[in-house]
XYZ file of C-alpha atoms in Angstrom:
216
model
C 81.707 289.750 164.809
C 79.019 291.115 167.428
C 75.385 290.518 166.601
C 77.020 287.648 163.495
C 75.127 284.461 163.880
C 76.943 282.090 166.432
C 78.042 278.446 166.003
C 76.148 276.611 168.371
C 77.645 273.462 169.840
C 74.983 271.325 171.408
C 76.540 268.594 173.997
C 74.869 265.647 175.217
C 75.423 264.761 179.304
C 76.045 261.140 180.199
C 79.562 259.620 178.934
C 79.796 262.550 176.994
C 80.536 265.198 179.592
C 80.268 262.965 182.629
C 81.359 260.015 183.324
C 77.866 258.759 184.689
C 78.170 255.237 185.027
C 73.885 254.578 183.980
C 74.025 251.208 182.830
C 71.666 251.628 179.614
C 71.662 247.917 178.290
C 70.345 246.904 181.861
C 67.771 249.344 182.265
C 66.253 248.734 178.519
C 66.152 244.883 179.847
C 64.533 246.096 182.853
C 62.144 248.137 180.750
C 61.253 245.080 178.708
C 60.486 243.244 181.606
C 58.620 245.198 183.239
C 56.508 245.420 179.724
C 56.586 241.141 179.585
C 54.882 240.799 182.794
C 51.817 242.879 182.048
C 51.620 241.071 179.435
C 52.438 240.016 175.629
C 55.230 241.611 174.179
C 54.591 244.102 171.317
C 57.662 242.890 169.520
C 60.761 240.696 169.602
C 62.796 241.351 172.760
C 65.570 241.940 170.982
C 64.080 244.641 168.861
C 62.826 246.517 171.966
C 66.681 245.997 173.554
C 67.516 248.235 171.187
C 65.026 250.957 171.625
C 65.215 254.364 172.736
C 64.385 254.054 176.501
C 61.168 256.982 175.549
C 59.836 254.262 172.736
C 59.960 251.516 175.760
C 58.112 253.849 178.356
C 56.042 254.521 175.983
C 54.707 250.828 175.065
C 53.900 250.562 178.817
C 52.105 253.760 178.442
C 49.490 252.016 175.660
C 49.429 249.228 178.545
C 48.466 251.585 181.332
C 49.503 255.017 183.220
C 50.699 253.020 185.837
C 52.896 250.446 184.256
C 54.393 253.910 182.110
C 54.778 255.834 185.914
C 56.343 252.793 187.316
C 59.058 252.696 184.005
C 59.545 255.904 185.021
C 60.222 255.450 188.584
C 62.981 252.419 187.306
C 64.330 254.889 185.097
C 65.065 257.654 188.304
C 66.389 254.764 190.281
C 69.157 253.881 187.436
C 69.986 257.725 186.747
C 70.666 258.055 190.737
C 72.713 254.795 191.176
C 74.758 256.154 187.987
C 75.151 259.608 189.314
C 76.371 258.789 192.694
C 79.483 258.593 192.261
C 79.504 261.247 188.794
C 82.858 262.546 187.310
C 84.109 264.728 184.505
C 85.111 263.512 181.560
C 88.805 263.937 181.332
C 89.643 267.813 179.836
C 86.200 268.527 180.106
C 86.388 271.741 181.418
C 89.139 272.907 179.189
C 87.882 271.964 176.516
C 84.745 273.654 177.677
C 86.319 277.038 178.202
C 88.535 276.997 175.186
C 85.207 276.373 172.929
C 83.607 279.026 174.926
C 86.553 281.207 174.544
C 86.209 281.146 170.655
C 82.193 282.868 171.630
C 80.650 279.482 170.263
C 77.385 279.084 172.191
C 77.532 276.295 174.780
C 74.416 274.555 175.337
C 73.478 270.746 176.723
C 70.959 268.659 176.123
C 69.945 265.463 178.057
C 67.123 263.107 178.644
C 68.123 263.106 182.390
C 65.785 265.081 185.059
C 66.743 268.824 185.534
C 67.597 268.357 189.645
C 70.136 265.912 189.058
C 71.822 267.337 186.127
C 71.901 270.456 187.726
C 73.283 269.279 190.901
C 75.893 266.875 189.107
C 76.806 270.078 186.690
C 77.175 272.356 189.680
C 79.203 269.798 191.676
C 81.510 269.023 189.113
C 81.453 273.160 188.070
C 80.356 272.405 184.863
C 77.580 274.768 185.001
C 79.501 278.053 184.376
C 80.717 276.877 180.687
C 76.975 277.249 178.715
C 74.425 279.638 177.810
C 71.633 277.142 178.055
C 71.076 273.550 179.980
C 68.125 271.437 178.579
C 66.288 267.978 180.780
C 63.583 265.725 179.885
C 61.819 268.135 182.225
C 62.014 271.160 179.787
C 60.975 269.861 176.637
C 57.699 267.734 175.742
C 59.412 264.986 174.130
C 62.901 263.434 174.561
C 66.046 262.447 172.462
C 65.700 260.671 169.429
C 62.991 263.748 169.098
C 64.322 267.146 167.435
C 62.286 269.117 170.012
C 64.996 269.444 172.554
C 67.471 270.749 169.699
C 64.486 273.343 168.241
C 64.359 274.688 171.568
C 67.432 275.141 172.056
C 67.949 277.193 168.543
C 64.987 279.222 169.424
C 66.240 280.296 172.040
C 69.831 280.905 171.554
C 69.731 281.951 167.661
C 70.225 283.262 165.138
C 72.278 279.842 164.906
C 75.055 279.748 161.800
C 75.622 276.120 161.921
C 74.399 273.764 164.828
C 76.359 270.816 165.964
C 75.277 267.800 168.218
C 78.149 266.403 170.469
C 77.520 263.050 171.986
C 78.312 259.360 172.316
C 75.582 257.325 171.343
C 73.565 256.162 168.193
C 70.745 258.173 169.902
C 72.423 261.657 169.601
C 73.497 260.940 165.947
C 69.617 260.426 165.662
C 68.516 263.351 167.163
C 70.770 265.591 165.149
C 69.975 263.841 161.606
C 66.170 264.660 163.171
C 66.696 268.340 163.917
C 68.985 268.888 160.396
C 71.752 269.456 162.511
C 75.199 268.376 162.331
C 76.402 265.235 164.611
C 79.786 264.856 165.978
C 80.330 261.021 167.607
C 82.595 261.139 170.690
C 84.340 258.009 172.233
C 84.519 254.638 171.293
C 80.868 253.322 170.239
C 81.441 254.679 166.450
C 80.854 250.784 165.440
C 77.184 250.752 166.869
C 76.207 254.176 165.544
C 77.255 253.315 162.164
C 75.783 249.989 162.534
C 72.580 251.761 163.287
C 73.225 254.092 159.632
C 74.275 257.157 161.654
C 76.915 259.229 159.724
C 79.313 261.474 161.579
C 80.277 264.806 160.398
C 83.334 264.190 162.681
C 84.537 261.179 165.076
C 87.011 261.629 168.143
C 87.840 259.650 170.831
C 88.811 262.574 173.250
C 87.397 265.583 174.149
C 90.633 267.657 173.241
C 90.323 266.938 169.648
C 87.203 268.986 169.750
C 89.397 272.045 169.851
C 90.946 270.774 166.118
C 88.263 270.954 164.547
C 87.398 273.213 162.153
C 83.875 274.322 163.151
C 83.614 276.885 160.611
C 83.606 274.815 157.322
């Protein structure tokens, strides 16, 4: 019904939509590193392995600017090397166009920069499927945070229901954070609910997205 409030689908980037290829377990240990030679850790190194990669930038910024600018400049030179070679996700773009199709709002969010999303998005013609596209360099504070999700409802609202799509413990954290509903996608459902994250929904493929019943 025109002007009824929308289902909004939120959808998070890497192995989610596209298959990226960052290696996130070797850039936390990189991370940590980096953090162990300036000097004593600030925890176990197995507790900061399992940190959001913000939490770890930020411990090297109570170190120093510099050691938190250099972080960052690891962090760009993982996201490239994973992006080189970026595909979609199998029945990505169908999937995409048949949510679309049903006049859900479309909208990603991603702790990625905005240039390369946008150029992997446009290259792979992603781009065309959502109302809204949301980087690290849009929003004051990244994924676990709620902030990405807030702005996103602010500015596609008035929002029904709100669901986060996305493969990791870290978007099942960012939706319990923003109230939002989280639905788990491929095949790390064992380390989310390790982690205490509770699904609304689980699939392994992106066409079971279009079973769903969004509307409950």
């Amino acid at each position: 019904m025109s002007g009824a409030p929308a289902i909004l689908l939120i959808f998070d980037f890497d192995n989610t939509l596209v298959d990226s290829r960052i290696n996130f377990p070797e850039l936390r240990a990189t991370l940590t590193d980096m953090l162990a030679r300036a000097g004593p850790l600030p925890a176990a190194r197995e507790a900061l392995l399992r940190l959001p990669i913000l939490d770890l930038v930020e411990c090297g910024r109570q170190r120093s600017p510099a050691l938190a600018a250099a972080m960052w400049a690891a962090i760009e030179t993982f996201e490239a090397e994973g992006l080189k070679d970026a595909t979609a996700m199998p029945h990505a773009h169908r999937v995409l166009a048949g949510l679309a199709a049903r006049a859900y709002r479309l909208a990603l969010l991603t702790n990625n920069a905005r240039p390369a999303t946008v150029r992997i998005l446009d290259a792979l013609d992603l781009t065309q499927h959502f109302d809204l596209v949301v980087t690290r360099d849009d929003v004051p504070r990244l994924k676990p945070d709620p902030v990405g999700v807030r702005y996103i409802i602010d500015r596609l609202g008035p929002v029904r229901t709100a669901f986060l799509v996305g493969d990791s413990w870290i978007d099942g954290l960012t939706a319990r954070a923003a109230g939002i509903r989280f639905v788990g996608f491929g095949p790390r459902r064992g380390d989310a609910e390790a982690r205490g994250i509770t699904a609304w929904a689980w699939v392994a493929e992106l066409p079971e997205l279009l079973d769903l019943d969004w509307e409950s």
